[in-house]
CSV table of C-alpha atoms and ligand atoms in Angstrom, one decimal:
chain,number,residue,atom,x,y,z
A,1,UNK,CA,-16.1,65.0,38.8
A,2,UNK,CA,-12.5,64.3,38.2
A,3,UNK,CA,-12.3,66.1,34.7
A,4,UNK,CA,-9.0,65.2,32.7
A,5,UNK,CA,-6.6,69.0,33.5
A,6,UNK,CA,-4.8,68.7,30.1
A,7,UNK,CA,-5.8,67.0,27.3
A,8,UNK,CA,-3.8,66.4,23.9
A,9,UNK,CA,-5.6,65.3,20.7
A,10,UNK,CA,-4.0,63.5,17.3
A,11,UNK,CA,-6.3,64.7,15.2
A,12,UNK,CA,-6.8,62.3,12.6
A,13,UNK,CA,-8.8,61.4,9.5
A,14,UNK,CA,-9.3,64.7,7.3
A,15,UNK,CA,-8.2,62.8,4.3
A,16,UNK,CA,-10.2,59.5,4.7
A,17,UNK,CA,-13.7,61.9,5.4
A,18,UNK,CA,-13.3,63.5,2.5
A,19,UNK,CA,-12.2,60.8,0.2
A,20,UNK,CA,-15.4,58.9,1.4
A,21,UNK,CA,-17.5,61.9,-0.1
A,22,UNK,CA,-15.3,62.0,-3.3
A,23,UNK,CA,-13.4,65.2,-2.1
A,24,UNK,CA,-10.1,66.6,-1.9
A,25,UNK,CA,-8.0,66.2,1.1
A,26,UNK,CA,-7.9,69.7,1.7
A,27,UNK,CA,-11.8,69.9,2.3
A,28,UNK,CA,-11.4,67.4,5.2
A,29,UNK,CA,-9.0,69.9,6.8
A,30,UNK,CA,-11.3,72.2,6.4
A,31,UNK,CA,-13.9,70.4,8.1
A,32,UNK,CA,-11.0,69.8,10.4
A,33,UNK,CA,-10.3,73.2,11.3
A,34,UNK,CA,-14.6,73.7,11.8
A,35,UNK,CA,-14.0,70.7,14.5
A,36,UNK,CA,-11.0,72.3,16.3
A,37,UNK,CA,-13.1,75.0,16.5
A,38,UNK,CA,-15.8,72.9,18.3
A,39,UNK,CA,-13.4,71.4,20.4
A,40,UNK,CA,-11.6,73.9,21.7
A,41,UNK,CA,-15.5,75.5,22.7
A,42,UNK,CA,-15.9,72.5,24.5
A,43,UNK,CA,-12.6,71.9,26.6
A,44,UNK,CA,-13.8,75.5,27.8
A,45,UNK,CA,-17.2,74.6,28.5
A,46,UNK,CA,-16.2,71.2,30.2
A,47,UNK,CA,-13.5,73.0,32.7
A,48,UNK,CA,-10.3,71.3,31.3
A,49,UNK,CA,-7.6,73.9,31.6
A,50,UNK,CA,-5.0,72.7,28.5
A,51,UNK,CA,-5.5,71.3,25.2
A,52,UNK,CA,-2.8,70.5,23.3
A,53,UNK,CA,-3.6,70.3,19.3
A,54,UNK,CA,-1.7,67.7,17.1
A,55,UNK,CA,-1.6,70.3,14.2
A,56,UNK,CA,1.2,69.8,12.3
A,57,UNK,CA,4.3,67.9,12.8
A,58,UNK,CA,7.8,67.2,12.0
A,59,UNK,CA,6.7,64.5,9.5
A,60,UNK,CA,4.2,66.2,7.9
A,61,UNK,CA,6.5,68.0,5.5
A,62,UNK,CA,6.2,64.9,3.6
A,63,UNK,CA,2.7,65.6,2.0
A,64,UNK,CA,2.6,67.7,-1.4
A,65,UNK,CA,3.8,71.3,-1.3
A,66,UNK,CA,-0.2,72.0,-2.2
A,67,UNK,CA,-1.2,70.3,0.6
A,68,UNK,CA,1.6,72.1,3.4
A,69,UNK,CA,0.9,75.2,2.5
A,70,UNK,CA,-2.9,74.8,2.8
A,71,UNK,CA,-2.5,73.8,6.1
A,72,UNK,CA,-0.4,76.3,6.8
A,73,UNK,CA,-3.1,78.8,5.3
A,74,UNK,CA,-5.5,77.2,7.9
A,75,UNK,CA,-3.4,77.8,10.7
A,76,UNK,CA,-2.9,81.2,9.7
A,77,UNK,CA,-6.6,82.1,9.2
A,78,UNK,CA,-7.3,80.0,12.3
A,79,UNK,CA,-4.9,82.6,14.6
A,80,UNK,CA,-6.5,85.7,13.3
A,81,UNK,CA,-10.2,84.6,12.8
A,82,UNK,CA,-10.2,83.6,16.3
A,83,UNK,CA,-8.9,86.2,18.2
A,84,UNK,CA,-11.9,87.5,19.2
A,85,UNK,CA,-12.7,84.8,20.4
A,86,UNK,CA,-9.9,83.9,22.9
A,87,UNK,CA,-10.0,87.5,24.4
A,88,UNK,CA,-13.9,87.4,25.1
A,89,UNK,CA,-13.3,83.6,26.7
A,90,UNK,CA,-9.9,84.4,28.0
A,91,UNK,CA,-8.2,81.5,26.1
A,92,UNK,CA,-4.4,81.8,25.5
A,93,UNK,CA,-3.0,80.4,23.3
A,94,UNK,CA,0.7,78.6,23.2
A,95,UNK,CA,2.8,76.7,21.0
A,96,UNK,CA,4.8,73.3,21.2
A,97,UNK,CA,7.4,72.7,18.2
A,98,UNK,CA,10.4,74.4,16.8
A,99,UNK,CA,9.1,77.8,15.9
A,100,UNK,CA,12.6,78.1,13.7
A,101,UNK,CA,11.6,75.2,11.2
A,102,UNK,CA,7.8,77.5,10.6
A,103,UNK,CA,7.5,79.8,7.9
A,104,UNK,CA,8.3,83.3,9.0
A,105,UNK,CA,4.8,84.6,8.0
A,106,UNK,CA,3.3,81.7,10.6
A,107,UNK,CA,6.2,82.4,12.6
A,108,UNK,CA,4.7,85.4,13.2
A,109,UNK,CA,1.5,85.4,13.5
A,110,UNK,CA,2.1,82.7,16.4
A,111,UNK,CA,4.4,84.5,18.7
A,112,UNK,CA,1.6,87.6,18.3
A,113,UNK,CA,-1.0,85.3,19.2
A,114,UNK,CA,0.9,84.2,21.7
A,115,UNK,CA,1.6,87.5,23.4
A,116,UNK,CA,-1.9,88.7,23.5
A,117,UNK,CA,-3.1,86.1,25.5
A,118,UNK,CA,-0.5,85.6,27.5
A,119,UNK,CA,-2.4,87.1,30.5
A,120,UNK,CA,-5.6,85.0,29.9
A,121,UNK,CA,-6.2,82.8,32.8
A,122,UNK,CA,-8.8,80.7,31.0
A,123,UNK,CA,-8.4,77.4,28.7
A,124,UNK,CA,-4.7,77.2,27.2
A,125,UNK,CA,-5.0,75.7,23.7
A,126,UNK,CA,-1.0,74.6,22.7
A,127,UNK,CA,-0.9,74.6,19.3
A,128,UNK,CA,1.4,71.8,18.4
A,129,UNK,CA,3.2,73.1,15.5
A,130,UNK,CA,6.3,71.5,13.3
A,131,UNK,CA,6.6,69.1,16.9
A,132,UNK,CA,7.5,66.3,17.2
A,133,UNK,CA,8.6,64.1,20.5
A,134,UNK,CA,12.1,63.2,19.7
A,135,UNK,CA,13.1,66.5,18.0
A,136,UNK,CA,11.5,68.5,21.6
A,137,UNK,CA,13.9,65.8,23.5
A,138,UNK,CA,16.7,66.3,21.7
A,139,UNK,CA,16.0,70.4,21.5
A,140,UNK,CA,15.8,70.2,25.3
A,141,UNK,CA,19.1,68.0,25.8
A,142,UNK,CA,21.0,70.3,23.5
A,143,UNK,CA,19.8,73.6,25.4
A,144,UNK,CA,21.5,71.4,28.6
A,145,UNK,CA,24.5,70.8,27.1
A,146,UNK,CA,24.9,74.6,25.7
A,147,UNK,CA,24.5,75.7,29.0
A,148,UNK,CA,27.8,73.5,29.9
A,149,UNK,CA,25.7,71.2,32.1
A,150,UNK,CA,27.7,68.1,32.9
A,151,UNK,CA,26.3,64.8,31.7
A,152,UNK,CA,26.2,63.7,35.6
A,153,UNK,CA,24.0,66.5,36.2
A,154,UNK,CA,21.3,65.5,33.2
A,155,UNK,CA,18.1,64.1,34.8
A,156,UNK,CA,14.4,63.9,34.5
A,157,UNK,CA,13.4,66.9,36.3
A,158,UNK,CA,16.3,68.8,34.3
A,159,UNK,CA,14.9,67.7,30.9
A,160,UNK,CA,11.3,68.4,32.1
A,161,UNK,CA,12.0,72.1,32.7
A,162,UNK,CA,13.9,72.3,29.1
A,163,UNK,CA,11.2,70.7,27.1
A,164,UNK,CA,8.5,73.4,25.1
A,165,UNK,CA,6.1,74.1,27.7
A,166,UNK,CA,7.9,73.3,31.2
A,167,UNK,CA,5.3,74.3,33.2
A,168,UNK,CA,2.0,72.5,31.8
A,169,UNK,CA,1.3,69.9,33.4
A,170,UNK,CA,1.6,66.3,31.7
A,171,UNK,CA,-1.3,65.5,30.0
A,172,UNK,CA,-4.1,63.3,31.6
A,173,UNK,CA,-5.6,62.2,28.8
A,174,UNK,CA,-4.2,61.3,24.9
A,175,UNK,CA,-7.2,61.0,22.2
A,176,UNK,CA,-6.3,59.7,18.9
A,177,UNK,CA,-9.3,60.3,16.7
A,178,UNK,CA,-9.7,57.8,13.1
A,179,UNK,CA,-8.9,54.0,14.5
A,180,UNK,CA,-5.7,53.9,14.8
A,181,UNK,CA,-3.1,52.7,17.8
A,182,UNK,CA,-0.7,54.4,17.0
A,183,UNK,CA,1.5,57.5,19.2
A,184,UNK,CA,3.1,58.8,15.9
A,185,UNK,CA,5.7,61.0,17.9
A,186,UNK,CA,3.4,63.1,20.0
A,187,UNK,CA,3.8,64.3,23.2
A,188,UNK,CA,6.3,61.2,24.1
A,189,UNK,CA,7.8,62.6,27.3
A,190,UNK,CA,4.9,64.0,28.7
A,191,UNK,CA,2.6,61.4,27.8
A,192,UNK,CA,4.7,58.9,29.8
A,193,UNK,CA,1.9,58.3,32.2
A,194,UNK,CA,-1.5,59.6,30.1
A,195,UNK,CA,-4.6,57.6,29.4
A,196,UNK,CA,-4.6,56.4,25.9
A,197,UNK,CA,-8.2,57.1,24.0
A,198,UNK,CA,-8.7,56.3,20.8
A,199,UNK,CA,-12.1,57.0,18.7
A,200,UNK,CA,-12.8,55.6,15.3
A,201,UNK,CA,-14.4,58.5,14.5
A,202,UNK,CA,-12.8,60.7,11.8
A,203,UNK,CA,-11.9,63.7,13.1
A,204,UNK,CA,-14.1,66.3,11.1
A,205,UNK,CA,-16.8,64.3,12.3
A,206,UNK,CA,-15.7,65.3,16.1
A,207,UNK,CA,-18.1,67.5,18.4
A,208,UNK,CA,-18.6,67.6,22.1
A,209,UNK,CA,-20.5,64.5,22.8
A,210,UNK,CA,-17.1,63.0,21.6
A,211,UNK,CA,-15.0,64.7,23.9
A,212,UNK,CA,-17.4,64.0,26.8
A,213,UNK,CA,-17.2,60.4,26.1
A,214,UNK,CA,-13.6,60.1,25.7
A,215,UNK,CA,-13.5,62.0,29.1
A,216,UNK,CA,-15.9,59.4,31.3
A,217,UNK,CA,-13.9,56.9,29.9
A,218,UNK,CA,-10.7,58.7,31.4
A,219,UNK,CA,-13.1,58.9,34.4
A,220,UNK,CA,-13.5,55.1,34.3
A,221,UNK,CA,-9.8,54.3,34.5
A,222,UNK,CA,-7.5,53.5,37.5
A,223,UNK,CA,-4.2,55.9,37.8
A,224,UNK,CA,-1.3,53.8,39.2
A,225,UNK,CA,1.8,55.6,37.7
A,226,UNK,CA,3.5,52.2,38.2
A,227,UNK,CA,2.5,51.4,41.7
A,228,UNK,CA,-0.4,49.5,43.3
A,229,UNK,CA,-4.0,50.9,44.4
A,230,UNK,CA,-5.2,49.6,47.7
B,301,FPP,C1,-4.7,64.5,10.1
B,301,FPP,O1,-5.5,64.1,9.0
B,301,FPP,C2,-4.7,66.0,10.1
B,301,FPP,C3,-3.6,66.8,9.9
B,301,FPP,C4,-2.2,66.3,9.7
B,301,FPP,C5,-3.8,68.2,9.9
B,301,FPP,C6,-4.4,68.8,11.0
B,301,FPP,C7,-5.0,70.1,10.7
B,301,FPP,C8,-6.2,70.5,11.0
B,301,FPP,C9,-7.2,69.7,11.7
B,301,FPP,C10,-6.6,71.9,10.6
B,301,FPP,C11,-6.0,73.0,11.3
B,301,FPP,C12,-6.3,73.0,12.8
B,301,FPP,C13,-6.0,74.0,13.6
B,301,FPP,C14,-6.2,73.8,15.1
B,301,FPP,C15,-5.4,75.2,13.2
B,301,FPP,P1,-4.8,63.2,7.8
B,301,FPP,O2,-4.6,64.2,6.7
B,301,FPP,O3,-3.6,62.6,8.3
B,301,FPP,O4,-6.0,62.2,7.5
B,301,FPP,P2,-5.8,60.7,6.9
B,301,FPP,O5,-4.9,59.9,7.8
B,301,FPP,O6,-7.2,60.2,6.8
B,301,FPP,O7,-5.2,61.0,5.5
C-alpha cells in the first residue's frame, strides 16, 4: 500500500484538553509529549520513513516565560529519556529551526542527539524546533547571497538544497490535529504539494488508529502536482 514517506504533524490542542478537565496547560503538554511518544512508535511500526514534529516554533515565544521553559524542559527530558529507544529501533533523530535562537542547554542536548543517531537507517523523527517557514526561507536565501551567489543564479532547486534538511524528501502528508485550517508557518516550502489532513481530535488524545486513518485518507487522494491524471 502506498504509505505516506514523510509525514509532518502540527500538533495541536494541549491547552484546550486540559482546560476541558480543569487543568493547567502544562499538563496537556504533558499528555502531549505521552502522544509524541505514541506517534513516533507508530510511524515506525507503519513503515513511514520521516516525521517531522511541529514542536516549537518561532511564534511560540509569545506564551508566558512559565509556560516556554516547560516546554523546553519537555523537550529536554524527551531527548535523553528516549535514547534508548532510538538506538534499539534505529530512529535518528534531526532538527528543522534555527538551532542559534535555542537555549544553549537544548542547544546541546540536540546536536548530541543528533550525532548519535546519525547512522540509524530506521524512522527519521525531525524535531521541528524554534522553526518557522518564512524564517527557514529567508535563512536559506541569505546563506545564497553570503556565498556571493548572483540574484540571476537564485532558483528553486538552489533554495531547496539551502533550506534545514535538503535532502528529506517533501512531505506527503500535513496533519493538523484540534479542528483547525490553518498552516500557521509550518513547513511552507516543502509542503507546496502535501496532502492537507486535519483531525478534530486534540492532540493528547492522538494514538495510532489516528495516524492510520489520517494515512488511508492520504491513500484515498489523487496526486496531480498541478497537471492532469488520465
Ligand atoms: C500545541 O498546543 C502544542 C505546542 C505548541 C507544544 C508542543 C509540545 C509538545 C507536544 C510536547 C513536546 C513534544 C516533543 C516531541 C518533545 P497548544 O498549546 O497550542 O494548544 P491550544 O491551541 O489548545 O492552546
Amino acid at each position: 500500500m502506498n504509505v505516506p514517506r514523510h509525514v509532518g504533524i502540527i500538533m495541536d490542542g494541549n491547552g484546550r484538553w486540559a482546560r476541558k478537565r480543569n487543568q493547567i496547560r502544562t499538563q496537556g503538554h504533558l499528555e502531549g509529549l505521552k502522544a509524541a511518544k505514541r506517534i513516533v512508535r507508530a510511524a515506525a511500526d507503519l513503515g513511514i520513513s520521516y516525521l517531522t514534529l511541529y514542536t516549537f516554533s518561532t511564534e511560540n515565544w509569545k506564551r508566558t516565560a512559565d509556560e516556554v521553559g516547560f516546554i523546553m524542559g519537555l523537550v529536554k527530558q524527551y531527548l535523553k529519556s528516549e535514547l534508548d529507544f532510538y538506538r534499539e529501533n534505529r530512529i535518528r533523530i534531526r532538527h528543522a529551526g534555527d538551532a542559534a535562537g535555542l537555549p544553549a542547554d537544548i542547544a546541546r542536548e540536540l546536536v548530541s542527539v543528533c550525532e548519535d543517531t546519525r547512522n540509524f537507517e530506521g524512522l527519521q523523527v525531525v524535531l521541528a524546533l524554534n522553526y518557522g517557514g518564512r524564517d527557514e526561507i529567508v535563512r536559506a536565501v541569505r546563506r545564497l547571497i553570503e556565498n556571493g551567489l548572483p540574484a540571476g543564479e537564485i532558483d528553486e532547486a538552489l533554495i531547496q538544497r539551502n533550506l534545514d534538511n535538503p535532502d528529506i524528501p517533501n512531505p506527503d502528508l500535513i496533519i493538523r490535529t484540534a479542528g483547525e485550517f490553518r498552516i500557521s508557518n509550518f513547513l511552507l516550502w516543502e509542503g507546496a504539494y502535501a496532502e492537507y489532513y486535519i483531525s478534530d481530535k486534540l492532540w493528547p488524545d492522538w494514538a495510532e488508529p489516528d495516524l492510520q486513518n489520517a494515512i488511508a485518507h492520504f491513500q484515498g487522494r489523487e496526486r496531480r502536482y498541478g497537471g492532469v491524471n488520465s
